[in-house]
Amino acid sequence: MHNAFTPQTSGDLNYLKSLNRSTILSTVRRSPGLSRADIALRTGLTKATVGSVVQALVERGWLREGELHARGGGRPGRALYLDGERHYMLGAEVGVKGLRLVACNLLGVVLASIHQEEPPTDPATTAKRLAALLVQLRQAPDIAERRCLGLGVAVPGPVSPRAPILSLAPNLGWVDIDFLALLREQPDLPDGVWLLDNEANAAAFGEFYFFEGVPPESIAYISAGSGIGCGVVSGEHFPLVPRGHQGLVGEIGHTVIQPGGALCHCGNHGCAETLVSGWALREALHVDIDASLSNAVLARAEDGEVQAVMKRAGEALGLLMLNLHHTLNPSMLILGGSLMKLGESLTGPALAYFATHQNDLLRQSQTVPVKVIGDSTYVAARGAAAQVMARAAIEI
């Protein structure tokens, strides 16, 4: 079947080469062990095109050859796999509660990581802290001999679709911050691809891009932590994250679900974050900012007030899931973020609400799977690294 995004006979030659290269890498990433002939059959590219692109990718350390495939009546072909030994990507998340960094290989395997639990202060100081941690991370033995493809940074707010500018991080008080420019002022950081994105978008991209097995057609990733957001991604060889005119696609934490409700940090009333977010739960349960929210909830699990607050928060989360299901209809929903450490007290009422309030048409169709990531410490950082890989594959 021919891929409409990979024409071979017209248009700019370099552009067509990059599309062919990305298509072949995507095909191998999704189906490891294919031969050159298999790739040509699946993509609609000619065998000559596949052969020349694969040879270049093997030489550059993106692909490696494996075992021989016997073919009835034809020449056997070598199985092809992504090469996990020669490159790595850096991913970092600037979270409301701290900084998280990873180095990943082309298979999405985390080779080294750092988690610094110290809340960001001002943007310049945070960029300096992050740069120092990146230098430290790059000294890890498992990546010392590898080539770095670049750096992706995930941030807790919408990023402008026209420039890599953090438009607003309400839980940090940052507005219109060119964070990559601040990072570039720091010494000893790598060349290559540099990207900035919202943390939920990055997390969604990584879960889709590095999905084990046959990936779903589309996913919606709900990031529930200090705030709450959502990333949506779909596509085959070129995964797409919709962003909207102002980069606000997925800002579900600031959709109003309780008109006239409590005041939100964004200045509106009744936002989802006033019911289901780290800061809202801390306020409702009187948990100090420096204390563990999950430990506090567990210690008071039999308390009626705690149960009522968690039920209300869980149902608000279930309502957000339901609204996403009814409006975007993704083929998979993923729940992540630090609030997942609250476990059944939050996810129980959320999943129950989601299951019982779907409309009849969607209820009668195939059930949409929901994946819960109990520990998503590095999910956004790993997703930012995946975004670097996807861009680097085009720019090789």
GROMACS .gro file of N, CA and C in nm, residues 298-380:
model
  249
  298LEU      N    1  -0.320   0.789   5.246
  298LEU     CA    2  -0.315   0.651   5.294
  298LEU      C    3  -0.332   0.644   5.445
  299ALA      N    4  -0.268   0.736   5.516
  299ALA     CA    5  -0.275   0.735   5.662
  299ALA      C    6  -0.416   0.764   5.713
  300ARG      N    7  -0.495   0.835   5.632
  300ARG     CA    8  -0.630   0.873   5.674
  300ARG      C    9  -0.736   0.807   5.586
  301ALA      N   10  -0.703   0.689   5.536
  301ALA     CA   11  -0.790   0.622   5.439
  301ALA      C   12  -0.929   0.594   5.492
  302GLU      N   13  -0.944   0.574   5.624
  302GLU     CA   14  -1.073   0.543   5.683
  302GLU      C   15  -1.151   0.667   5.724
  303ASP      N   16  -1.090   0.783   5.707
  303ASP     CA   17  -1.153   0.910   5.745
  303ASP      C   18  -1.263   0.944   5.644
  304GLY      N   19  -1.384   0.968   5.694
  304GLY     CA   20  -1.495   0.997   5.605
  304GLY      C   21  -1.475   1.120   5.521
  305GLU      N   22  -1.412   1.224   5.578
  305GLU     CA   23  -1.386   1.347   5.502
  305GLU      C   24  -1.291   1.320   5.386
  306VAL      N   25  -1.186   1.241   5.415
  306VAL     CA   26  -1.089   1.207   5.310
  306VAL      C   27  -1.158   1.127   5.199
  307GLN      N   28  -1.239   1.032   5.237
  307GLN     CA   29  -1.309   0.951   5.137
  307GLN      C   30  -1.400   1.035   5.050
  308ALA      N   31  -1.467   1.133   5.110
  308ALA     CA   32  -1.556   1.219   5.033
  308ALA      C   33  -1.478   1.306   4.934
  309VAL      N   34  -1.366   1.361   4.981
  309VAL     CA   35  -1.283   1.445   4.893
  309VAL      C   36  -1.228   1.362   4.777
  310MET      N   37  -1.181   1.240   4.806
  310MET     CA   38  -1.123   1.157   4.701
  310MET      C   39  -1.230   1.109   4.603
  311LYS      N   40  -1.349   1.082   4.653
  311LYS     CA   41  -1.458   1.041   4.563
  311LYS      C   42  -1.493   1.155   4.469
  312ARG      N   43  -1.501   1.276   4.522
  312ARG     CA   44  -1.533   1.391   4.438
  312ARG      C   45  -1.423   1.414   4.335
  313ALA      N   46  -1.296   1.403   4.377
  313ALA     CA   47  -1.183   1.421   4.284
  313ALA      C   48  -1.183   1.312   4.178
  314GLY      N   49  -1.206   1.188   4.220
  314GLY     CA   50  -1.208   1.077   4.125
  314GLY      C   51  -1.319   1.092   4.022
  315GLU      N   52  -1.436   1.134   4.066
  315GLU     CA   53  -1.546   1.152   3.972
  315GLU      C   54  -1.519   1.269   3.877
  316ALA      N   55  -1.450   1.372   3.924
  316ALA     CA   56  -1.411   1.482   3.835
  316ALA      C   57  -1.314   1.432   3.729
  317LEU      N   58  -1.221   1.345   3.770
  317LEU     CA   59  -1.129   1.286   3.673
  317LEU      C   60  -1.204   1.199   3.575
  318GLY      N   61  -1.300   1.121   3.624
  318GLY     CA   62  -1.382   1.038   3.536
  318GLY      C   63  -1.462   1.121   3.438
  319LEU      N   64  -1.510   1.238   3.483
  319LEU     CA   65  -1.583   1.329   3.394
  319LEU      C   66  -1.492   1.380   3.283
  320LEU      N   67  -1.368   1.414   3.316
  320LEU     CA   68  -1.274   1.458   3.213
  320LEU      C   69  -1.247   1.346   3.113
  321MET      N   70  -1.230   1.224   3.162
  321MET     CA   71  -1.211   1.110   3.073
  321MET      C   72  -1.331   1.093   2.981
  322LEU      N   73  -1.449   1.104   3.039
  322LEU     CA   74  -1.573   1.087   2.961
  322LEU      C   75  -1.583   1.194   2.853
  323ASN      N   76  -1.553   1.319   2.888
  323ASN     CA   77  -1.561   1.427   2.790
  323ASN      C   78  -1.461   1.408   2.676
  324LEU      N   79  -1.341   1.362   2.710
  324LEU     CA   80  -1.242   1.332   2.606
  324LEU      C   81  -1.291   1.218   2.517
  325HIS      N   82  -1.348   1.117   2.579
  325HIS     CA   83  -1.398   1.002   2.504
  325HIS      C   84  -1.510   1.042   2.408
  326HIS      N   85  -1.597   1.130   2.453
  326HIS     CA   86  -1.711   1.170   2.370
  326HIS      C   87  -1.675   1.274   2.264
  327THR      N   88  -1.572   1.354   2.289
  327THR     CA   89  -1.539   1.460   2.193
  327THR      C   90  -1.428   1.420   2.096
  328LEU      N   91  -1.324   1.353   2.145
  328LEU     CA   92  -1.210   1.315   2.061
  328LEU      C   93  -1.211   1.168   2.025
  329ASN      N   94  -1.277   1.085   2.106
  329ASN     CA   95  -1.290   0.942   2.081
  329ASN      C   96  -1.157   0.873   2.050
  330PRO      N   97  -1.056   0.889   2.136
  330PRO     CA   98  -0.928   0.820   2.114
  330PRO      C   99  -0.945   0.670   2.130
  331SER      N  100  -0.856   0.593   2.071
  331SER     CA  101  -0.867   0.448   2.082
  331SER      C  102  -0.802   0.394   2.209
  332MET      N  103  -0.735   0.481   2.286
  332MET     CA  104  -0.683   0.442   2.418
  332MET      C  105  -0.673   0.565   2.505
  333LEU      N  106  -0.706   0.549   2.632
  333LEU     CA  107  -0.686   0.653   2.732
  333LEU      C  108  -0.577   0.608   2.828
  334ILE      N  109  -0.487   0.699   2.861
  334ILE     CA  110  -0.379   0.668   2.955
  334ILE      C  111  -0.384   0.771   3.069
  335LEU      N  112  -0.381   0.721   3.191
  335LEU     CA  113  -0.377   0.806   3.309
  335LEU      C  114  -0.236   0.803   3.368
  336GLY      N  115  -0.176   0.921   3.383
  336GLY     CA  116  -0.044   0.930   3.441
  336GLY      C  117  -0.034   1.052   3.531
  337GLY      N  118   0.086   1.079   3.577
  337GLY     CA  119   0.106   1.193   3.667
  337GLY      C  120   0.118   1.148   3.811
  338SER      N  121   0.165   1.237   3.896
  338SER     CA  122   0.194   1.202   4.035
  338SER      C  123   0.070   1.161   4.113
  339LEU      N  124  -0.049   1.207   4.073
  339LEU     CA  125  -0.170   1.170   4.148
  339LEU      C  126  -0.204   1.022   4.134
  340MET      N  127  -0.145   0.954   4.036
  340MET     CA  128  -0.171   0.811   4.023
  340MET      C  129  -0.114   0.734   4.141
  341LYS      N  130  -0.022   0.795   4.216
  341LYS     CA  131   0.030   0.729   4.337
  341LYS      C  132  -0.076   0.720   4.446
  342LEU      N  133  -0.187   0.792   4.431
  342LEU     CA  134  -0.297   0.782   4.526
  342LEU      C  135  -0.375   0.652   4.507
  343GLY      N  136  -0.353   0.587   4.395
  343GLY     CA  137  -0.408   0.454   4.373
  343GLY      C  138  -0.558   0.449   4.362
  344GLU      N  139  -0.615   0.342   4.417
  344GLU     CA  140  -0.756   0.311   4.404
  344GLU      C  141  -0.847   0.420   4.460
  345SER      N  142  -0.798   0.495   4.559
  345SER     CA  143  -0.883   0.599   4.619
  345SER      C  144  -0.921   0.705   4.516
  346LEU      N  145  -0.835   0.725   4.413
  346LEU     CA  146  -0.864   0.821   4.306
  346LEU      C  147  -0.912   0.751   4.180
  347THR      N  148  -0.839   0.647   4.138
  347THR     CA  149  -0.872   0.582   4.011
  347THR      C  150  -1.000   0.500   4.018
  348GLY      N  151  -1.034   0.450   4.138
  348GLY     CA  152  -1.156   0.371   4.152
  348GLY      C  153  -1.281   0.449   4.112
  349PRO      N  154  -1.308   0.563   4.179
  349PRO     CA  155  -1.426   0.641   4.138
  349PRO      C  156  -1.415   0.699   3.998
  350ALA      N  157  -1.291   0.726   3.951
  350ALA     CA  158  -1.274   0.779   3.815
  350ALA      C  159  -1.316   0.675   3.711
  351LEU      N  160  -1.265   0.553   3.725
  351LEU     CA  161  -1.297   0.449   3.628
  351LEU      C  162  -1.444   0.409   3.636
  352ALA      N  163  -1.500   0.410   3.757
  352ALA     CA  164  -1.641   0.377   3.772
  352ALA      C  165  -1.729   0.481   3.704
  353TYR      N  166  -1.697   0.608   3.723
  353TYR     CA  167  -1.775   0.714   3.659
  353TYR      C  168  -1.765   0.704   3.507
  354PHE      N  169  -1.643   0.681   3.459
  354PHE     CA  170  -1.621   0.669   3.315
  354PHE      C  171  -1.700   0.553   3.256
  355ALA      N  172  -1.704   0.441   3.328
  355ALA     CA  173  -1.771   0.321   3.276
  355ALA      C  174  -1.922   0.336   3.273
  356THR      N  175  -1.979   0.410   3.366
  356THR     CA  176  -2.125   0.414   3.380
  356THR      C  177  -2.191   0.533   3.312
  357HIS      N  178  -2.114   0.629   3.261
  357HIS     CA  179  -2.176   0.748   3.204
  357HIS      C  180  -2.153   0.766   3.054
  358GLN      N  181  -2.104   0.663   2.987
  358GLN     CA  182  -2.086   0.674   2.842
  358GLN      C  183  -2.223   0.665   2.774
  359ASN      N  184  -2.233   0.735   2.659
  359ASN     CA  185  -2.361   0.727   2.589
  359ASN      C  186  -2.379   0.588   2.527
  360ASP      N  187  -2.502   0.556   2.492
  360ASP     CA  188  -2.534   0.420   2.449
  360ASP      C  189  -2.456   0.377   2.326
  361LEU      N  190  -2.434   0.472   2.232
  361LEU     CA  191  -2.363   0.437   2.109
  361LEU      C  192  -2.221   0.391   2.141
  362LEU      N  193  -2.151   0.468   2.226
  362LEU     CA  194  -2.013   0.433   2.258
  362LEU      C  195  -2.007   0.314   2.351
  363ARG      N  196  -2.107   0.297   2.437
  363ARG     CA  197  -2.108   0.184   2.529
  363ARG      C  198  -2.123   0.052   2.454
  364GLN      N  199  -2.199   0.056   2.343
  364GLN     CA  200  -2.225  -0.067   2.268
  364GLN      C  201  -2.109  -0.103   2.177
  365SER      N  202  -2.021  -0.007   2.148
  365SER     CA  203  -1.906  -0.036   2.063
  365SER      C  204  -1.795  -0.097   2.147
  366GLN      N  205  -1.684  -0.125   2.084
  366GLN     CA  206  -1.572  -0.187   2.154
  366GLN      C  207  -1.525  -0.098   2.269
  367THR      N  208  -1.501  -0.157   2.384
  367THR     CA  209  -1.458  -0.082   2.501
  367THR      C  210  -1.322  -0.018   2.477
  368VAL      N  211  -1.312   0.108   2.512
  368VAL     CA  212  -1.184   0.179   2.499
  368VAL      C  213  -1.094   0.141   2.617
  369PRO      N  214  -0.976   0.088   2.591
  369PRO     CA  215  -0.889   0.050   2.702
  369PRO      C  216  -0.836   0.172   2.776
  370VAL      N  217  -0.822   0.158   2.907
  370VAL     CA  218  -0.765   0.262   2.991
  370VAL      C  219  -0.642   0.205   3.060
  371LYS      N  220  -0.529   0.268   3.040
  371LYS     CA  221  -0.404   0.227   3.103
  371LYS      C  222  -0.370   0.325   3.214
  372VAL      N  223  -0.338   0.273   3.330
  372VAL     CA  224  -0.298   0.357   3.443
  372VAL      C  225  -0.149   0.335   3.470
  373ILE      N  226  -0.072   0.443   3.467
  373ILE     CA  227   0.072   0.436   3.495
  373ILE      C  228   0.093   0.477   3.640
  374GLY      N  229   0.121   0.380   3.725
  374GLY     CA  230   0.133   0.408   3.867
  374GLY      C  231   0.249   0.499   3.902
  375ASP      N  232   0.361   0.481   3.834
  375ASP     CA  233   0.479   0.566   3.857
  375ASP      C  234   0.519   0.627   3.723
  376SER      N  235   0.488   0.753   3.705
  376SER     CA  236   0.518   0.819   3.578
  376SER      C  237   0.625   0.927   3.596
  377THR      N  238   0.718   0.901   3.688
  377THR     CA  239   0.822   0.999   3.720
  377THR      C  240   0.892   1.051   3.596
  378TYR      N  241   0.928   0.960   3.505
  378TYR     CA  242   1.009   0.999   3.389
  378TYR      C  243   0.932   0.994   3.257
  379VAL      N  244   0.800   0.980   3.262
  379VAL     CA  245   0.722   0.963   3.139
  379VAL      C  246   0.733   1.086   3.049
  380ALA      N  247   0.719   1.206   3.105
  380ALA     CA  248   0.725   1.327   3.021
  380ALA      C  249   0.866   1.350   2.968
   0.00000   0.00000   0.00000
